[in-house]
Tab-separated table of C-alpha atoms in Angstrom:
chain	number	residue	atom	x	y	z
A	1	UNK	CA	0.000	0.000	0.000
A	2	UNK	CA	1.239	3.042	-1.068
A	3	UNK	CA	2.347	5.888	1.870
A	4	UNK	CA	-0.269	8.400	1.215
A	5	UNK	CA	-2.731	5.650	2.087
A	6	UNK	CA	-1.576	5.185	5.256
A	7	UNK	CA	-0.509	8.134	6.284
A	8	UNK	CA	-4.612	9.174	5.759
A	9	UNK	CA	-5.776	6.190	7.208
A	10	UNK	CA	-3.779	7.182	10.425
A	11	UNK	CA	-4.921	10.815	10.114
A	12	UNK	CA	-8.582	9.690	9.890
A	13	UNK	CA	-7.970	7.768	13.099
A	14	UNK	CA	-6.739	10.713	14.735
A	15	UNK	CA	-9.348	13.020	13.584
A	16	UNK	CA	-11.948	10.805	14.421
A	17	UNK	CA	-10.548	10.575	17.945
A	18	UNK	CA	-13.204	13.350	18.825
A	19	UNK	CA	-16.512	11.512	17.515
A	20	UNK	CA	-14.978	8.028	18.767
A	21	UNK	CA	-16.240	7.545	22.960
A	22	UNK	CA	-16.116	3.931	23.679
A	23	UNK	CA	-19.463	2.355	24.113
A	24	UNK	CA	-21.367	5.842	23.476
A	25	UNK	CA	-23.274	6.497	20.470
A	26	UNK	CA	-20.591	8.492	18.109
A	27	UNK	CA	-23.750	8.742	15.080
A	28	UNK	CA	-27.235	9.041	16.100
A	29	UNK	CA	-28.892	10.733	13.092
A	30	UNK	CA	-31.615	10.579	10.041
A	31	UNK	CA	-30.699	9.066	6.498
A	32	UNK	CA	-30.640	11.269	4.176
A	33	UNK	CA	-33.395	10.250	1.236
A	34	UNK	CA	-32.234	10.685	-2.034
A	35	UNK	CA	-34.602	11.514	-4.962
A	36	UNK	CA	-36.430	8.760	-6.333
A	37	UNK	CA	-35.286	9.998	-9.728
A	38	UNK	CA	-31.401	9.739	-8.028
A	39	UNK	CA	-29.518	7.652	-10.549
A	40	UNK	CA	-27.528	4.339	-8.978
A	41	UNK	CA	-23.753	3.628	-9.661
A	42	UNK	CA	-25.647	0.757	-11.885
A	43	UNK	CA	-27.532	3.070	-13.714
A	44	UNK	CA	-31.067	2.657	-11.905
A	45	UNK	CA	-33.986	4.483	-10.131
A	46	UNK	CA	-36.339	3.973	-7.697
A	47	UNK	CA	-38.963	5.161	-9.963
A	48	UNK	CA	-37.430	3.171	-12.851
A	49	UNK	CA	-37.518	-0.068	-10.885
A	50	UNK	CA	-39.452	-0.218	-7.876
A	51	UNK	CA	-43.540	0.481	-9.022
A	52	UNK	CA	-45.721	2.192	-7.813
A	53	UNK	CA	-45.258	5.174	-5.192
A	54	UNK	CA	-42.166	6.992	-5.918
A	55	UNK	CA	-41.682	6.699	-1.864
A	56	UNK	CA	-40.313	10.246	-1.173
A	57	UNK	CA	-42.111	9.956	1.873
A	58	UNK	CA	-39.659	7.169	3.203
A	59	UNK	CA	-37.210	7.721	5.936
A	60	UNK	CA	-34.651	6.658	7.651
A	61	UNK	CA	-32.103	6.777	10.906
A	62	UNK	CA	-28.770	5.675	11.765
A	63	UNK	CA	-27.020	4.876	14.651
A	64	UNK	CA	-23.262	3.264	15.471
A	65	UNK	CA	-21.814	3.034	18.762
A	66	UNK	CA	-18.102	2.094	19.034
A	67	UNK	CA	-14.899	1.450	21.001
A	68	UNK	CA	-10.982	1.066	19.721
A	69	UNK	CA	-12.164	-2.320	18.219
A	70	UNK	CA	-15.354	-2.417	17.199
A	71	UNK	CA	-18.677	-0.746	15.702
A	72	UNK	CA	-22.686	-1.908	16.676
A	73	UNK	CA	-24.596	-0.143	13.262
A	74	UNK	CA	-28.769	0.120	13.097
A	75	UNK	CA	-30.166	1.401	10.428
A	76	UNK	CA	-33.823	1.523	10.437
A	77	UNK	CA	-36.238	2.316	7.489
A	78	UNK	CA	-39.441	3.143	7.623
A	79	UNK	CA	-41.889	3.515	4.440
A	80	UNK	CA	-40.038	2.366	1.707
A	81	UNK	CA	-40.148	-0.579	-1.128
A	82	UNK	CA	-42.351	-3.040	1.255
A	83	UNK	CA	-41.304	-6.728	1.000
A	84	UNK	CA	-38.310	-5.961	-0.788
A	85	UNK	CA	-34.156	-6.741	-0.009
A	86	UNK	CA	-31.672	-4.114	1.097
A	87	UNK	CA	-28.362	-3.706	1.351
A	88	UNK	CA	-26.056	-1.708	3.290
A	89	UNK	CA	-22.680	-0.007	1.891
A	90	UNK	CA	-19.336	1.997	3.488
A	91	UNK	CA	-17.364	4.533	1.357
A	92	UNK	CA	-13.978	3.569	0.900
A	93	UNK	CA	-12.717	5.737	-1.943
A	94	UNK	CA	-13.096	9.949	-2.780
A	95	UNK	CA	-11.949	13.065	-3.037
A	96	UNK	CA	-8.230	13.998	-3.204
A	97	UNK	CA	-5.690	11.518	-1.910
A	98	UNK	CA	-8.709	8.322	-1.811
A	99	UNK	CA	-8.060	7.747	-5.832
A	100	UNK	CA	-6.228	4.959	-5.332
A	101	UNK	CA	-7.320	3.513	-2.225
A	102	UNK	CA	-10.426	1.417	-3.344
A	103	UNK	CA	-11.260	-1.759	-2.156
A	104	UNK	CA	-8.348	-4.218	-3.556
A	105	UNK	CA	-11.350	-7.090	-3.436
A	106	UNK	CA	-13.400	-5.212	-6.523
A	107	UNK	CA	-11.340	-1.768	-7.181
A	108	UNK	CA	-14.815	-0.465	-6.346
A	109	UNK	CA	-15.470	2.791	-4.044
A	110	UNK	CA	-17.598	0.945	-1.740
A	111	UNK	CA	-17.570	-2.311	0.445
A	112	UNK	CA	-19.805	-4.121	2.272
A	113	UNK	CA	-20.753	-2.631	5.869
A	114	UNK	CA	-19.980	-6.069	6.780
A	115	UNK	CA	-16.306	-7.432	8.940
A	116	UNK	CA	-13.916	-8.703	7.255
A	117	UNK	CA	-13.910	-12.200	8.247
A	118	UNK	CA	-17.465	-12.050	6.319
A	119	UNK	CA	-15.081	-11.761	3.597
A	120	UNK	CA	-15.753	-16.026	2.608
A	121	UNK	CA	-19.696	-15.614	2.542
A	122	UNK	CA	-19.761	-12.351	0.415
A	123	UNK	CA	-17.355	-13.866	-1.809
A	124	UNK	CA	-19.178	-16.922	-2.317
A	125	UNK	CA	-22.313	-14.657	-3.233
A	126	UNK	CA	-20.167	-12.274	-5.691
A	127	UNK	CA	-21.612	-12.453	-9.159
A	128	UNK	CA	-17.773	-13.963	-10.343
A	129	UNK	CA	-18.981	-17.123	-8.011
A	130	UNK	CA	-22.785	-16.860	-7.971
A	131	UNK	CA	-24.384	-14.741	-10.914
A	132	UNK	CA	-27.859	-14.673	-9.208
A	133	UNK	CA	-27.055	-13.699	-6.043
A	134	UNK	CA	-28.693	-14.812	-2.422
A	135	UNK	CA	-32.233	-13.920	-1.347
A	136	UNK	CA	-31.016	-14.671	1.605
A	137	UNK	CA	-30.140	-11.930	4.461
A	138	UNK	CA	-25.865	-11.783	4.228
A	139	UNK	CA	-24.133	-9.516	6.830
A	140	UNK	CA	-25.471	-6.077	5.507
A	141	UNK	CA	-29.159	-6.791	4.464
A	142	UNK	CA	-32.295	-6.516	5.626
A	143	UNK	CA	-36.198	-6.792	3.932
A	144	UNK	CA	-38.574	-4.471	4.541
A	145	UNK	CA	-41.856	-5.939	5.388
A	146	UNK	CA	-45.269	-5.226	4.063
A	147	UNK	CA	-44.789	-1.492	5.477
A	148	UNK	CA	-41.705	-0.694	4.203
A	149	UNK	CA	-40.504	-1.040	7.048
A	150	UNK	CA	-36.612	-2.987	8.112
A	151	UNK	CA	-33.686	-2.509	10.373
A	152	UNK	CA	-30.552	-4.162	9.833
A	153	UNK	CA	-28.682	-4.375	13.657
A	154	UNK	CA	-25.199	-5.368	13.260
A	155	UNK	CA	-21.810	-5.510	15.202
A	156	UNK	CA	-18.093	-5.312	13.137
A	157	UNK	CA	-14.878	-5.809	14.465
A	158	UNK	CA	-13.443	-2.079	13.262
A	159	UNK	CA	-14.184	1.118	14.294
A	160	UNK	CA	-16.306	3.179	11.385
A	161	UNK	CA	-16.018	6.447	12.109
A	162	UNK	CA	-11.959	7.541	12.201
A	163	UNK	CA	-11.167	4.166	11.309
A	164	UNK	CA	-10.298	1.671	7.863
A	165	UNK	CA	-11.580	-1.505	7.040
A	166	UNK	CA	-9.590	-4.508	7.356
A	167	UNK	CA	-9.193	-6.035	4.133
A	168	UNK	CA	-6.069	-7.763	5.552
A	169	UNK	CA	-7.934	-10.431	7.192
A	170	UNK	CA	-9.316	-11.773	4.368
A	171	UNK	CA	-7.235	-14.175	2.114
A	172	UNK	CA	-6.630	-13.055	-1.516
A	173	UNK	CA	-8.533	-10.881	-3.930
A	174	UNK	CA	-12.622	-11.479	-4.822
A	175	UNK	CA	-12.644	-10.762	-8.000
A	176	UNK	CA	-10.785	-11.825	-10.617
A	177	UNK	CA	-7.884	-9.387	-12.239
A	178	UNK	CA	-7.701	-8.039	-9.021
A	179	UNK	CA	-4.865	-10.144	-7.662
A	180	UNK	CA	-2.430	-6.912	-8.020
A	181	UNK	CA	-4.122	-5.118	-5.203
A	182	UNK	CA	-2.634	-5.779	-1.503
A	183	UNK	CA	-4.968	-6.420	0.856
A	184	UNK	CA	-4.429	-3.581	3.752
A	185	UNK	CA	-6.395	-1.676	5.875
A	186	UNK	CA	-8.208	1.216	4.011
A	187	UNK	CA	-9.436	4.247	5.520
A	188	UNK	CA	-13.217	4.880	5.769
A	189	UNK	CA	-14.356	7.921	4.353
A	190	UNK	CA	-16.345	10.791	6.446
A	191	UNK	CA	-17.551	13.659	4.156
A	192	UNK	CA	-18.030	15.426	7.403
A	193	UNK	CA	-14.614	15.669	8.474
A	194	UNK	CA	-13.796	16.994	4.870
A	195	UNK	CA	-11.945	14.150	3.272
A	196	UNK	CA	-14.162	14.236	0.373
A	197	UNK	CA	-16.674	11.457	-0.524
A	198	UNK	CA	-20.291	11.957	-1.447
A	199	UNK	CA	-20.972	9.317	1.417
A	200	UNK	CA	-20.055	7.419	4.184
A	201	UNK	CA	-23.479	5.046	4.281
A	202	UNK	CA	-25.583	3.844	1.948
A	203	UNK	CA	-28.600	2.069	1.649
A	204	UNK	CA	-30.190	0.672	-1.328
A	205	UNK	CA	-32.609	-1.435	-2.579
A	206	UNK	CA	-32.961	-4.219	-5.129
A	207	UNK	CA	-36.155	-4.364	-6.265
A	208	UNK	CA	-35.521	-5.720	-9.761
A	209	UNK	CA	-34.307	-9.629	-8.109
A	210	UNK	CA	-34.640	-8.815	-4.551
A	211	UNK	CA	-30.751	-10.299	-3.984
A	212	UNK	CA	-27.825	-9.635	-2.367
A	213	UNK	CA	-25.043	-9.818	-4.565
A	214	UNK	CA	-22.363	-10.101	-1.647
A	215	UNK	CA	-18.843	-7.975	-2.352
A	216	UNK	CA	-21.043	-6.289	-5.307
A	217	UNK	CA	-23.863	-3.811	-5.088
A	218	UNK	CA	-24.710	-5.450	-8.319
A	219	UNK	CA	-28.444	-3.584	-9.735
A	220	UNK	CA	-29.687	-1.100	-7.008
A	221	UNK	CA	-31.767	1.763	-6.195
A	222	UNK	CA	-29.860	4.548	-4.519
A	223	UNK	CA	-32.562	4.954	-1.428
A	224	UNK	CA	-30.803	6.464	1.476
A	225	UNK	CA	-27.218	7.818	2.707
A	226	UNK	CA	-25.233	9.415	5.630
A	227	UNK	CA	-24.579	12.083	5.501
């Protein structure tokens, strides 16, 4: 990994010192909603693919509480997509000085708000191993029921805010062609503590095969995001 990277992973650390109490909430905030016109990273809408409503009238919260080691995340949802699968996402790549940080399992800007020893289940799920995806809930999803209502409550073993992900604990890359990328701790972006980004959570849905698509956000709806 190259220097820069780590020398802004340990500055993230630092600067996230002031959010980071152990065991106290360090988020405890709404979702954002984004426009159900908002285009995804795979090119689709809520309007375009979930029927019906366009559900501007959805919301959503987020909380994380952390220590040194660790991270509990809920995210709750309320009147969105009923009956349908979501998925949960962390920023790992933006702004000046994140271009080549990535995630070294997909070169994508986002991973999984999942730990890294989920690293074998996602995998196995990843469209290189299984093109269809799982309908069933993987570390970072959740269905809504006939409300549109969910909550995905889930504990990680790294801190999120001020901290990186630990790709290192995973063995090798996911995806094919990506075997040149070294699997290191990468820092988590924060737009808030100016490090660029447009996110540090999202939520989407998939309401066009209702799957989770494990280390890939595969076709989603761009539904909600912090901040």
């Amino acid at each position: 990994m190259k220097f820069s990277t780590i020398a802004i992973a340990a500055a993230m650390c630092v600067s996230g010192s002031a959010f980071a109490k152990p065991g106290n909430d360090v988020i405890s905030d709404d979702l954002s909603r984004r426009g159900p016109g908002s285009t995804s990273g795979s090119g689709h809408t809520v309007e375009g693919n979930c029927g019906g409503p366009d559900y501007q009238g959805a919301t959503g919260k987020l909380t994380i509480s952390q220590n040194e080691g660790s991270s509990t995340v809920n995210v709750e949802v309320e009147d969105a997509v009923p009956n349908t699968h979501f998925t949960v996402w962390m920023r790992i790549k933006g702004g000046a000085g994140f271009n080549d940080a990535g995630s070294p399992w997909t070169g994508g800007g986002a991973t999984p708000l999942c730990s890294g020893t989920d690293f074998a289940s996602l995998n196995a799920n990843s469209p290189w191993n299984n093109p269809a995806g799982s309908t069933d809930h993987l570390c970072n999803s959740f269905t809504t029921d006939a409300n549109g209502d969910g909550t995905l409550n889930t504990t990680v073993n790294f801190p999120v805010v001020g901290g990186a992900y630990p790709f290192q604990q995973a063995d090798g890359p996911a995806r094919p062609g990506h075997d040149d990328h070294a699997d290191v701790p990468t820092a988590i972006v924060d737009p808030r503590t100016g490090t660029g980004g447009p996110f540090m959570i999202r939520v989407v849905s998939h309401c066009l095969d209702n799957a989770n698509h494990g280390l890939s956000p595969s076709n989603r709806e761009a539904f909600f995001q912090y901040p």
